[in-house]
Short mmCIF file of C-alpha atoms and ligand atoms in Angstrom, two decimals:
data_model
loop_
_atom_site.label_atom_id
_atom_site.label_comp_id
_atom_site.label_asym_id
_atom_site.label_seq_id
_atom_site.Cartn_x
_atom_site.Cartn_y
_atom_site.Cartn_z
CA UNK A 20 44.34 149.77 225.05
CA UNK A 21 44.27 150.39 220.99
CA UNK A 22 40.82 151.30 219.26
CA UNK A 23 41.01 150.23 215.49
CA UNK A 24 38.30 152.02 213.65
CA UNK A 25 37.59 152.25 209.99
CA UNK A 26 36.79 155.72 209.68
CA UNK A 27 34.25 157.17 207.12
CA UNK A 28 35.96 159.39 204.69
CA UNK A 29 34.20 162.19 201.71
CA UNK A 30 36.77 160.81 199.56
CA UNK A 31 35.32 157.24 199.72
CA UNK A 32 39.03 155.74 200.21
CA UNK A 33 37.12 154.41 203.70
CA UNK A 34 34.15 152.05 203.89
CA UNK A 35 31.15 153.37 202.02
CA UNK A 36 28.25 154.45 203.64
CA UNK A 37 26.66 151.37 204.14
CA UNK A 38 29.22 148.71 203.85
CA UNK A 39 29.95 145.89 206.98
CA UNK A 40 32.87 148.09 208.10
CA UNK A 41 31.17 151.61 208.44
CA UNK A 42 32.22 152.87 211.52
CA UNK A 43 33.30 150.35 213.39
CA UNK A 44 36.05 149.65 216.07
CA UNK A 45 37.93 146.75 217.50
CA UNK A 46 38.66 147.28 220.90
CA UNK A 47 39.97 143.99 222.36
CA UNK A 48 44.04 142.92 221.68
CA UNK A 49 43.61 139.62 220.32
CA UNK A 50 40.70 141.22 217.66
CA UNK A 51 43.32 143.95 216.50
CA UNK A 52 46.22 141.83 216.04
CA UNK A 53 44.36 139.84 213.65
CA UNK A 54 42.88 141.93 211.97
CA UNK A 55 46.32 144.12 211.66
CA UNK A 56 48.57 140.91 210.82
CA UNK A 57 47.76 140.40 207.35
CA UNK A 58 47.91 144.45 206.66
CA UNK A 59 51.44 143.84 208.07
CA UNK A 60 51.30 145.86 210.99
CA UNK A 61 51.81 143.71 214.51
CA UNK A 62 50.30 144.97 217.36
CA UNK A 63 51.40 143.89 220.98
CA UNK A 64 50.24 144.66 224.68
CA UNK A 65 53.16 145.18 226.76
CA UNK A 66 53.17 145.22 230.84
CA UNK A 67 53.39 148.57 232.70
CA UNK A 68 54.18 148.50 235.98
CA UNK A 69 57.90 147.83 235.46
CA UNK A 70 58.72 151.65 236.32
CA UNK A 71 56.37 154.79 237.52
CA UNK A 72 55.49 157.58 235.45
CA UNK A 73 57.84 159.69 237.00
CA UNK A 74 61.04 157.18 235.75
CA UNK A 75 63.81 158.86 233.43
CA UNK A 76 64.20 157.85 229.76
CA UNK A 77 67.53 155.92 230.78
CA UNK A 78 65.47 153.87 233.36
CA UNK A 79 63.18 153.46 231.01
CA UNK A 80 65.35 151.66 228.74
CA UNK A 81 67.00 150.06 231.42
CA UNK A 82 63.51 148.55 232.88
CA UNK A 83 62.61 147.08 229.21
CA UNK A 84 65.85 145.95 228.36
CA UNK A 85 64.87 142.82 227.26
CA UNK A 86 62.02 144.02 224.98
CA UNK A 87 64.18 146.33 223.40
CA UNK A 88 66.58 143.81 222.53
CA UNK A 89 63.92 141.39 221.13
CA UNK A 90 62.17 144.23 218.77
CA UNK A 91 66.15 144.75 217.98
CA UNK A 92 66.49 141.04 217.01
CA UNK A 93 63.26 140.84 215.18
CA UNK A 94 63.64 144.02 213.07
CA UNK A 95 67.15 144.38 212.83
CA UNK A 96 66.98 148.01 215.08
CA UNK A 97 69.89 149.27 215.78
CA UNK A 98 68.92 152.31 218.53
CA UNK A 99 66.34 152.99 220.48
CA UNK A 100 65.17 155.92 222.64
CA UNK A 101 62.24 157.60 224.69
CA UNK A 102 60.38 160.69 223.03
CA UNK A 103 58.68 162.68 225.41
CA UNK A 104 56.15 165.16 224.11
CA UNK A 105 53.39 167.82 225.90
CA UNK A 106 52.00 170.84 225.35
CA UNK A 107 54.81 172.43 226.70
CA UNK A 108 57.53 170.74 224.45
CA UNK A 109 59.42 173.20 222.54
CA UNK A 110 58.28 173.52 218.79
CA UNK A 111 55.41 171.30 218.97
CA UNK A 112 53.33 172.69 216.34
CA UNK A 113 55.92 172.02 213.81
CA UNK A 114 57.25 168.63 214.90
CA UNK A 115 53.60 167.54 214.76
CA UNK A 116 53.18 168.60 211.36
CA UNK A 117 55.99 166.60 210.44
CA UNK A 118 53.87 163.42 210.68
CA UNK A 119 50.32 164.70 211.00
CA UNK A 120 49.93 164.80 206.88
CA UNK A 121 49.99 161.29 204.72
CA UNK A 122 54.08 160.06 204.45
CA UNK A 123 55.75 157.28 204.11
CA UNK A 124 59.60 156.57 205.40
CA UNK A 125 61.83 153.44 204.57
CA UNK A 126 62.11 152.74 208.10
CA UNK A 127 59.49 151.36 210.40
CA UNK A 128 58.17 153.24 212.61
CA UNK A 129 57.92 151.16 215.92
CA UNK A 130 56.01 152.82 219.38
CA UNK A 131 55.48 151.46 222.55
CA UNK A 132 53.22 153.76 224.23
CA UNK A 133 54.11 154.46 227.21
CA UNK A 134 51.46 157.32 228.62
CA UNK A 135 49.20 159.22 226.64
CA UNK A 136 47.19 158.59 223.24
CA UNK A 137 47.76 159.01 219.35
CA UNK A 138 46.35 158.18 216.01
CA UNK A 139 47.96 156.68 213.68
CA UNK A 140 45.94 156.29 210.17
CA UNK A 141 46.79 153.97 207.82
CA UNK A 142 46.22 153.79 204.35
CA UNK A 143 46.28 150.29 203.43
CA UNK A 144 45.20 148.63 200.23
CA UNK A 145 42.79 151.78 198.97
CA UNK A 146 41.25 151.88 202.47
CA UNK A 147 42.20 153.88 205.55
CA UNK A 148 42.07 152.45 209.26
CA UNK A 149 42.78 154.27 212.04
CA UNK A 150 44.66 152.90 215.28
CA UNK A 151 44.24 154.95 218.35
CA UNK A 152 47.20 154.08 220.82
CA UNK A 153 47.55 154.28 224.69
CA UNK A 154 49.12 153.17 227.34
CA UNK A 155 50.74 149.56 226.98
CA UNK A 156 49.94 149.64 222.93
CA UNK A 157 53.38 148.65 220.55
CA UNK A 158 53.18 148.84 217.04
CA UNK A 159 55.05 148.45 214.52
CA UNK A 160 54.39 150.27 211.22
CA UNK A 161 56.76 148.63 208.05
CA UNK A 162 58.66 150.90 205.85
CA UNK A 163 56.85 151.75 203.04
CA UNK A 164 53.67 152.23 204.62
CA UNK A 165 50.93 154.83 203.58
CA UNK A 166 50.01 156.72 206.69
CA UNK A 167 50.32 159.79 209.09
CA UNK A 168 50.20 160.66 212.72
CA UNK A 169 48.39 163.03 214.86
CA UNK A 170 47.93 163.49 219.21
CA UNK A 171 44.84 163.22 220.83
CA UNK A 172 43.60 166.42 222.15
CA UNK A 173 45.92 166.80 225.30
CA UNK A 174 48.71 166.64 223.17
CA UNK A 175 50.77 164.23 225.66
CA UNK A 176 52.39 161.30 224.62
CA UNK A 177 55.53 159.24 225.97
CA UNK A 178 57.00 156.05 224.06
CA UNK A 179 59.89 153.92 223.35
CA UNK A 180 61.14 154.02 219.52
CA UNK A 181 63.24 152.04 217.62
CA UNK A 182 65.35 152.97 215.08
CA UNK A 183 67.32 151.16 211.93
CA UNK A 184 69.90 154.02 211.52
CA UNK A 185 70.67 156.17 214.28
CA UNK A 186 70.40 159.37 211.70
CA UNK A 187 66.59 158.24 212.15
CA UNK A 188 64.15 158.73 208.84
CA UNK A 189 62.71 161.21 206.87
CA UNK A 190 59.16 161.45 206.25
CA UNK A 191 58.35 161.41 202.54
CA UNK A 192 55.06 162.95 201.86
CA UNK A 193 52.76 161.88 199.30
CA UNK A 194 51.04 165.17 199.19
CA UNK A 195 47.45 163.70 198.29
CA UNK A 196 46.13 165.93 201.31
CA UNK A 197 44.00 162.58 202.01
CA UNK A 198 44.66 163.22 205.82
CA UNK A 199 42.08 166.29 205.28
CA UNK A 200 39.36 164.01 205.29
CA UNK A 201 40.06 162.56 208.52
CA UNK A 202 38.31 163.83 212.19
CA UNK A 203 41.80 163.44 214.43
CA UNK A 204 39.21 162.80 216.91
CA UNK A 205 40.32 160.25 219.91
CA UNK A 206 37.23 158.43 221.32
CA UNK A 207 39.06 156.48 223.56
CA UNK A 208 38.35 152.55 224.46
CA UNK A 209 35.44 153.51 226.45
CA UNK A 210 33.23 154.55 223.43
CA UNK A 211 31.15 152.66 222.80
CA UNK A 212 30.70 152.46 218.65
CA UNK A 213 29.55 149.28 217.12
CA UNK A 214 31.72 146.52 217.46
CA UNK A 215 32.92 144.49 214.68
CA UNK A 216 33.18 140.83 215.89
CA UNK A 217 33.69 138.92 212.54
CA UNK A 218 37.20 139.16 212.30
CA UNK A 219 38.49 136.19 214.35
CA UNK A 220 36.06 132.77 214.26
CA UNK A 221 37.22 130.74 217.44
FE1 FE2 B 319 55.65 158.12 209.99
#
């Protein structure tokens, strides 16, 4: 399950001290899909148990064939695969700081989660929200938008990604070093923050 937060920043490009939003999370599905929908970002739960941890990437893809196909249709994807990263990955400290400082890319970048977490911080309309992903989480980030990437602390994370060119994208940074004002911290669902619960009415 996701965790959106609105994280307090020194540079004041989060919620001020004192405003509604201050540190507070969304931690139910329906809450974060509305409240990510007009930012442009969809957010999905997908089912799990259609393969165990131990499956390969290719039955992997085979077991969510149809969901692959449908993000495909909707976003005009043309490739998809399974990335597969732990401590033990070779090079890890450099592919993470690939996406671990503010970019942008004129693909989307589209993740189901398939074990372990992430942040992904987005910098949306002079404010900066931060999704934490885990199991079952898919999101879909547009092209275009402001934000960067880091693992949670165990530095595992499996996932499905799609792809609009099978060259795949390159990260263009903005260099504003905004991500330095950011705590890469993962709380996980179970922490209990406060709750904002004004962002749906029924
Ligand atoms: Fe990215």
């Amino acid at each position: 399950m996701a965790v959106l937060r609105f994280p307090q920043s020194p540079h004041g490009r989060g919620p001020v001290r004192g405003d509604p939003e201050e540190n507070l999370q969304i931690d139910s599905e329906a809450e974060i899909r509305v409240a990510l929908a007009p930012l442009g970002i969809d957010y999905e739960r997908w089912s799990l148990d259609r393969v165990p941890d131990d499956a390969s990437a290719d039955e992997v893809l085979a077991a969510y064939t149809n969901e692959i196909d449908e993000m495909k249709r909707r976003g005009g994807y043309v490739t998809a695969d399974v990335i597969d990263v732990n401590p033990t990955t070779p090079n890890l400290e450099a592919m993470l700081a690939r996406f671990d400082k503010e970019h942008t890319h004129d693909e989307d970048e589209v993740r189901f989660i398939l074990s372990g977490r992430g942040i992904f911080f987005l910098h949306l309309d002079q404010k900066v929200v931060s999704v934490e992903v885990g199991p079952g989480d898919m999101l879909r980030v547009p092209r275009g938008t402001t934000h960067w990437f880091t693992l949670c602390e165990d530095r595992r994370i499996r996932a499905i990604r799609w792809f609009q060119a099978t060259s795949g994208w390159t990260p263009l940074y903005t260099v504003s070093g905004l991500e330095r004002g950011y705590q890469p911290l993962c709380l996980g669902p179970a922490y209990l923050g406060p709750r904002l619960r004004s962002t749906i009415s029924a």
